[in-house]
C-alpha cells in the first residue's frame, strides 16, 4: 500500500513539474519578446513592417497587413517601452507561478486554475473562428492543465481534511 501511494505521489509531482516547466517556457518566450521589442526602439518601424509584409508576400491593402502597418506607423518609443514592461510583468507572473507549481504550493494550484480559465473562452472562440490544429492544441492543452490542477486541488482538500496539511 505504501508503494502505491509513493508511486501516485511521484506521478502527481511529475505532473506539477511538467506544468511548471510549461509555464516557465511561456514566461521565457514572453521575456524574449519583450527584449525584442526593446531592440525596436529608435528604429524605423514603418520600414521594418513594410519589409516583413513584403517578405511574407502579404497584400498590404488587405485588412490585417494594413492594421499591422498602421500600428507600426503610429508606434512611439514610449509605447514600445510600455509594451516591453507589460511583457516583463507577464513573464514575472509566469515565473512565479512556475516556481510555486514546482514546489507544489497550494496557492499556485489555485492560480494556475484561475489563469488557465481566463484563456479558455478566447481559445474556444479562436478555434470556432478558425478550426485548425493550432487553436485546438492550445485549447486542449489549457483545458488539460486546468483539469489536472483542479483534480489536484480536490485531492489536496481531501488530504487536508484527513489531517495532512499542505502549504
C-alpha positions as YAML, in Angstrom:
chain: A
units: angstrom
residues:
- id: 1
  name: UNK
  ca: [0.00, 0.00, 0.00]
- id: 2
  name: UNK
  ca: [2.80, 2.42, 0.85]
- id: 3
  name: UNK
  ca: [4.48, 1.80, -2.52]
- id: 4
  name: UNK
  ca: [1.29, 2.56, -4.46]
- id: 5
  name: UNK
  ca: [0.88, 5.81, -2.54]
- id: 6
  name: UNK
  ca: [4.51, 6.72, -3.27]
- id: 7
  name: UNK
  ca: [4.09, 6.00, -6.99]
- id: 8
  name: UNK
  ca: [0.91, 8.09, -7.08]
- id: 9
  name: UNK
  ca: [2.69, 10.93, -5.28]
- id: 10
  name: UNK
  ca: [5.58, 10.71, -7.75]
- id: 11
  name: UNK
  ca: [3.09, 10.78, -10.65]
- id: 12
  name: UNK
  ca: [1.50, 13.97, -9.32]
- id: 13
  name: UNK
  ca: [4.89, 15.56, -8.62]
- id: 14
  name: UNK
  ca: [5.89, 14.85, -12.22]
- id: 15
  name: UNK
  ca: [2.63, 16.44, -13.39]
- id: 16
  name: UNK
  ca: [3.34, 19.56, -11.32]
- id: 17
  name: UNK
  ca: [6.85, 19.73, -12.74]
- id: 18
  name: UNK
  ca: [5.61, 19.40, -16.33]
- id: 19
  name: UNK
  ca: [3.05, 22.18, -15.85]
- id: 20
  name: UNK
  ca: [5.68, 24.31, -14.05]
- id: 21
  name: UNK
  ca: [8.12, 23.84, -16.95]
- id: 22
  name: UNK
  ca: [5.38, 24.77, -19.43]
- id: 23
  name: UNK
  ca: [4.57, 27.96, -17.51]
- id: 24
  name: UNK
  ca: [8.26, 28.84, -17.25]
- id: 25
  name: UNK
  ca: [8.63, 28.29, -21.01]
- id: 26
  name: UNK
  ca: [5.74, 30.68, -21.66]
- id: 27
  name: UNK
  ca: [7.44, 33.22, -19.40]
- id: 28
  name: UNK
  ca: [10.74, 32.79, -21.25]
- id: 29
  name: UNK
  ca: [9.13, 33.28, -24.66]
- id: 30
  name: UNK
  ca: [7.42, 36.48, -23.50]
- id: 31
  name: UNK
  ca: [10.54, 37.90, -21.80]
- id: 32
  name: UNK
  ca: [12.49, 37.28, -25.03]
- id: 33
  name: UNK
  ca: [9.73, 39.04, -26.97]
- id: 34
  name: UNK
  ca: [10.00, 41.94, -24.52]
- id: 35
  name: UNK
  ca: [13.71, 42.23, -25.21]
- id: 36
  name: UNK
  ca: [12.94, 42.08, -28.92]
- id: 37
  name: UNK
  ca: [10.52, 44.98, -28.53]
- id: 38
  name: UNK
  ca: [13.20, 46.99, -26.72]
- id: 39
  name: UNK
  ca: [15.53, 46.43, -29.67]
- id: 40
  name: UNK
  ca: [12.96, 48.15, -31.91]
- id: 41
  name: UNK
  ca: [13.14, 51.45, -30.03]
- id: 42
  name: UNK
  ca: [14.59, 54.22, -32.22]
- id: 43
  name: UNK
  ca: [14.39, 52.03, -35.33]
- id: 44
  name: UNK
  ca: [12.32, 52.74, -38.43]
- id: 45
  name: UNK
  ca: [9.32, 50.54, -37.61]
- id: 46
  name: UNK
  ca: [7.48, 51.57, -40.75]
- id: 47
  name: UNK
  ca: [10.30, 50.24, -42.95]
- id: 48
  name: UNK
  ca: [10.64, 47.05, -40.87]
- id: 49
  name: UNK
  ca: [6.89, 46.41, -41.09]
- id: 50
  name: UNK
  ca: [6.85, 47.03, -44.85]
- id: 51
  name: UNK
  ca: [9.77, 44.61, -45.38]
- id: 52
  name: UNK
  ca: [8.04, 41.98, -43.22]
- id: 53
  name: UNK
  ca: [4.76, 42.29, -45.13]
- id: 54
  name: UNK
  ca: [6.63, 42.05, -48.45]
- id: 55
  name: UNK
  ca: [8.74, 39.12, -47.21]
- id: 56
  name: UNK
  ca: [5.61, 37.20, -46.22]
- id: 57
  name: UNK
  ca: [4.01, 38.01, -49.61]
- id: 58
  name: UNK
  ca: [1.03, 39.69, -47.95]
- id: 59
  name: UNK
  ca: [-1.18, 42.21, -49.69]
- id: 60
  name: UNK
  ca: [-0.54, 45.50, -47.83]
- id: 61
  name: UNK
  ca: [-4.02, 46.71, -48.80]
- id: 62
  name: UNK
  ca: [-5.81, 43.79, -47.11]
- id: 63
  name: UNK
  ca: [-7.19, 44.15, -43.59]
- id: 64
  name: UNK
  ca: [-4.60, 42.58, -41.27]
- id: 65
  name: UNK
  ca: [-1.44, 43.74, -43.03]
- id: 66
  name: UNK
  ca: [-2.96, 47.24, -43.20]
- id: 67
  name: UNK
  ca: [-3.67, 47.16, -39.43]
- id: 68
  name: UNK
  ca: [-0.11, 45.93, -38.81]
- id: 69
  name: UNK
  ca: [1.39, 48.68, -40.98]
- id: 70
  name: UNK
  ca: [-0.78, 51.34, -39.30]
- id: 71
  name: UNK
  ca: [0.31, 50.11, -35.86]
- id: 72
  name: UNK
  ca: [3.96, 50.29, -36.91]
- id: 73
  name: UNK
  ca: [3.45, 53.84, -38.17]
- id: 74
  name: UNK
  ca: [1.67, 55.01, -35.01]
- id: 75
  name: UNK
  ca: [4.03, 53.34, -32.52]
- id: 76
  name: UNK
  ca: [6.24, 55.56, -30.40]
- id: 77
  name: UNK
  ca: [9.29, 54.67, -28.28]
- id: 78
  name: UNK
  ca: [7.13, 55.24, -25.18]
- id: 79
  name: UNK
  ca: [4.56, 52.70, -26.38]
- id: 80
  name: UNK
  ca: [7.30, 50.18, -27.13]
- id: 81
  name: UNK
  ca: [8.71, 50.64, -23.63]
- id: 82
  name: UNK
  ca: [5.24, 50.17, -22.17]
- id: 83
  name: UNK
  ca: [4.75, 47.03, -24.25]
- id: 84
  name: UNK
  ca: [8.12, 45.66, -23.09]
- id: 85
  name: UNK
  ca: [7.24, 46.48, -19.48]
- id: 86
  name: UNK
  ca: [3.97, 44.57, -19.87]
- id: 87
  name: UNK
  ca: [5.87, 41.60, -21.31]
- id: 88
  name: UNK
  ca: [8.28, 41.61, -18.39]
- id: 89
  name: UNK
  ca: [5.39, 41.85, -15.92]
- id: 90
  name: UNK
  ca: [3.57, 38.95, -17.58]
- id: 91
  name: UNK
  ca: [6.71, 36.82, -17.66]
- id: 92
  name: UNK
  ca: [7.36, 37.53, -13.98]
- id: 93
  name: UNK
  ca: [3.88, 36.23, -13.16]
- id: 94
  name: UNK
  ca: [4.54, 33.08, -15.24]
- id: 95
  name: UNK
  ca: [7.90, 32.51, -13.47]
- id: 96
  name: UNK
  ca: [6.36, 32.96, -10.02]
- id: 97
  name: UNK
  ca: [3.56, 30.55, -10.92]
- id: 98
  name: UNK
  ca: [6.10, 28.05, -12.28]
- id: 99
  name: UNK
  ca: [8.14, 28.19, -9.07]
- id: 100
  name: UNK
  ca: [5.02, 27.72, -6.95]
- id: 101
  name: UNK
  ca: [3.95, 24.73, -9.02]
- id: 102
  name: UNK
  ca: [7.45, 23.26, -8.97]
- id: 103
  name: UNK
  ca: [7.31, 23.24, -5.17]
- id: 104
  name: UNK
  ca: [3.64, 22.13, -5.21]
- id: 105
  name: UNK
  ca: [2.28, 25.16, -3.39]
- id: 106
  name: UNK
  ca: [-1.47, 25.25, -3.00]
- id: 107
  name: UNK
  ca: [-1.72, 28.93, -3.94]
- id: 108
  name: UNK
  ca: [-0.01, 28.14, -7.26]
- id: 109
  name: UNK
  ca: [-2.57, 25.41, -7.99]
- id: 110
  name: UNK
  ca: [-5.39, 27.91, -7.47]
- id: 111
  name: UNK
  ca: [-3.55, 30.49, -9.52]
- id: 112
  name: UNK
  ca: [-2.99, 28.02, -12.37]
- id: 113
  name: UNK
  ca: [-6.68, 27.12, -12.46]
- id: 114
  name: UNK
  ca: [-7.76, 30.78, -12.37]
- id: 115
  name: UNK
  ca: [-5.36, 32.00, -15.04]
- id: 116
  name: UNK
  ca: [-6.00, 28.94, -17.19]
- id: 117
  name: UNK
  ca: [-9.75, 29.50, -17.10]
- id: 118
  name: UNK
  ca: [-9.29, 33.10, -18.24]
- id: 119
  name: UNK
  ca: [-7.86, 31.88, -21.56]
- id: 120
  name: UNK
  ca: [-10.47, 29.17, -22.31]
- id: 121
  name: UNK
  ca: [-13.17, 31.44, -23.83]
- id: 122
  name: UNK
  ca: [-10.60, 33.17, -26.06]
- id: 123
  name: UNK
  ca: [-9.07, 29.88, -27.19]
- id: 124
  name: UNK
  ca: [-12.53, 28.39, -27.84]
- id: 125
  name: UNK
  ca: [-13.51, 31.47, -29.86]
- id: 126
  name: UNK
  ca: [-10.26, 31.25, -31.83]
- id: 127
  name: UNK
  ca: [-10.98, 27.60, -32.61]
- id: 128
  name: UNK
  ca: [-14.55, 28.40, -33.69]
- id: 129
  name: UNK
  ca: [-13.29, 31.20, -35.97]
- id: 130
  name: UNK
  ca: [-10.51, 29.05, -37.41]
- id: 131
  name: UNK
  ca: [-10.94, 25.32, -36.71]
- id: 132
  name: UNK
  ca: [-7.30, 24.41, -37.23]
- id: 133
  name: UNK
  ca: [-4.71, 22.37, -35.33]
- id: 134
  name: UNK
  ca: [-3.01, 25.31, -33.57]
- id: 135
  name: UNK
  ca: [-6.06, 26.73, -31.74]
- id: 136
  name: UNK
  ca: [-7.23, 23.19, -30.97]
- id: 137
  name: UNK
  ca: [-3.90, 22.27, -29.40]
- id: 138
  name: UNK
  ca: [-3.89, 25.49, -27.35]
- id: 139
  name: UNK
  ca: [-7.43, 24.83, -26.12]
- id: 140
  name: UNK
  ca: [-6.84, 21.16, -25.29]
- id: 141
  name: UNK
  ca: [-3.52, 21.87, -23.57]
- id: 142
  name: UNK
  ca: [-5.01, 24.64, -21.47]
- id: 143
  name: UNK
  ca: [-8.07, 22.58, -20.54]
- id: 144
  name: UNK
  ca: [-5.79, 19.68, -19.63]
- id: 145
  name: UNK
  ca: [-3.78, 21.88, -17.29]
- id: 146
  name: UNK
  ca: [-6.94, 23.33, -15.71]
- id: 147
  name: UNK
  ca: [-8.41, 19.85, -15.20]
- id: 148
  name: UNK
  ca: [-5.16, 18.47, -13.76]
- id: 149
  name: UNK
  ca: [-4.82, 21.39, -11.36]
- id: 150
  name: UNK
  ca: [-8.49, 21.18, -10.41]
- id: 151
  name: UNK
  ca: [-8.08, 17.48, -9.59]
- id: 152
  name: UNK
  ca: [-5.01, 18.28, -7.51]
- id: 153
  name: UNK
  ca: [-6.94, 20.91, -5.59]
- id: 154
  name: UNK
  ca: [-9.71, 18.44, -4.92]
- id: 155
  name: UNK
  ca: [-7.20, 15.76, -3.92]
- id: 156
  name: UNK
  ca: [-5.41, 18.27, -1.71]
- id: 157
  name: UNK
  ca: [-8.60, 19.27, 0.09]
- id: 158
  name: UNK
  ca: [-9.33, 15.61, 0.77]
- id: 159
  name: UNK
  ca: [-5.87, 15.04, 2.26]
- id: 160
  name: UNK
  ca: [-6.14, 18.25, 4.27]
- id: 161
  name: UNK
  ca: [-9.48, 17.05, 5.65]
- id: 162
  name: UNK
  ca: [-7.76, 13.80, 6.64]
- id: 163
  name: UNK
  ca: [-5.22, 15.74, 8.71]
- id: 164
  name: UNK
  ca: [-2.31, 16.14, 6.30]
- id: 165
  name: UNK
  ca: [-1.73, 19.86, 5.87]
- id: 166
  name: UNK
  ca: [-0.35, 21.19, 2.56]
- id: 167
  name: UNK
  ca: [1.16, 24.62, 2.14]
...
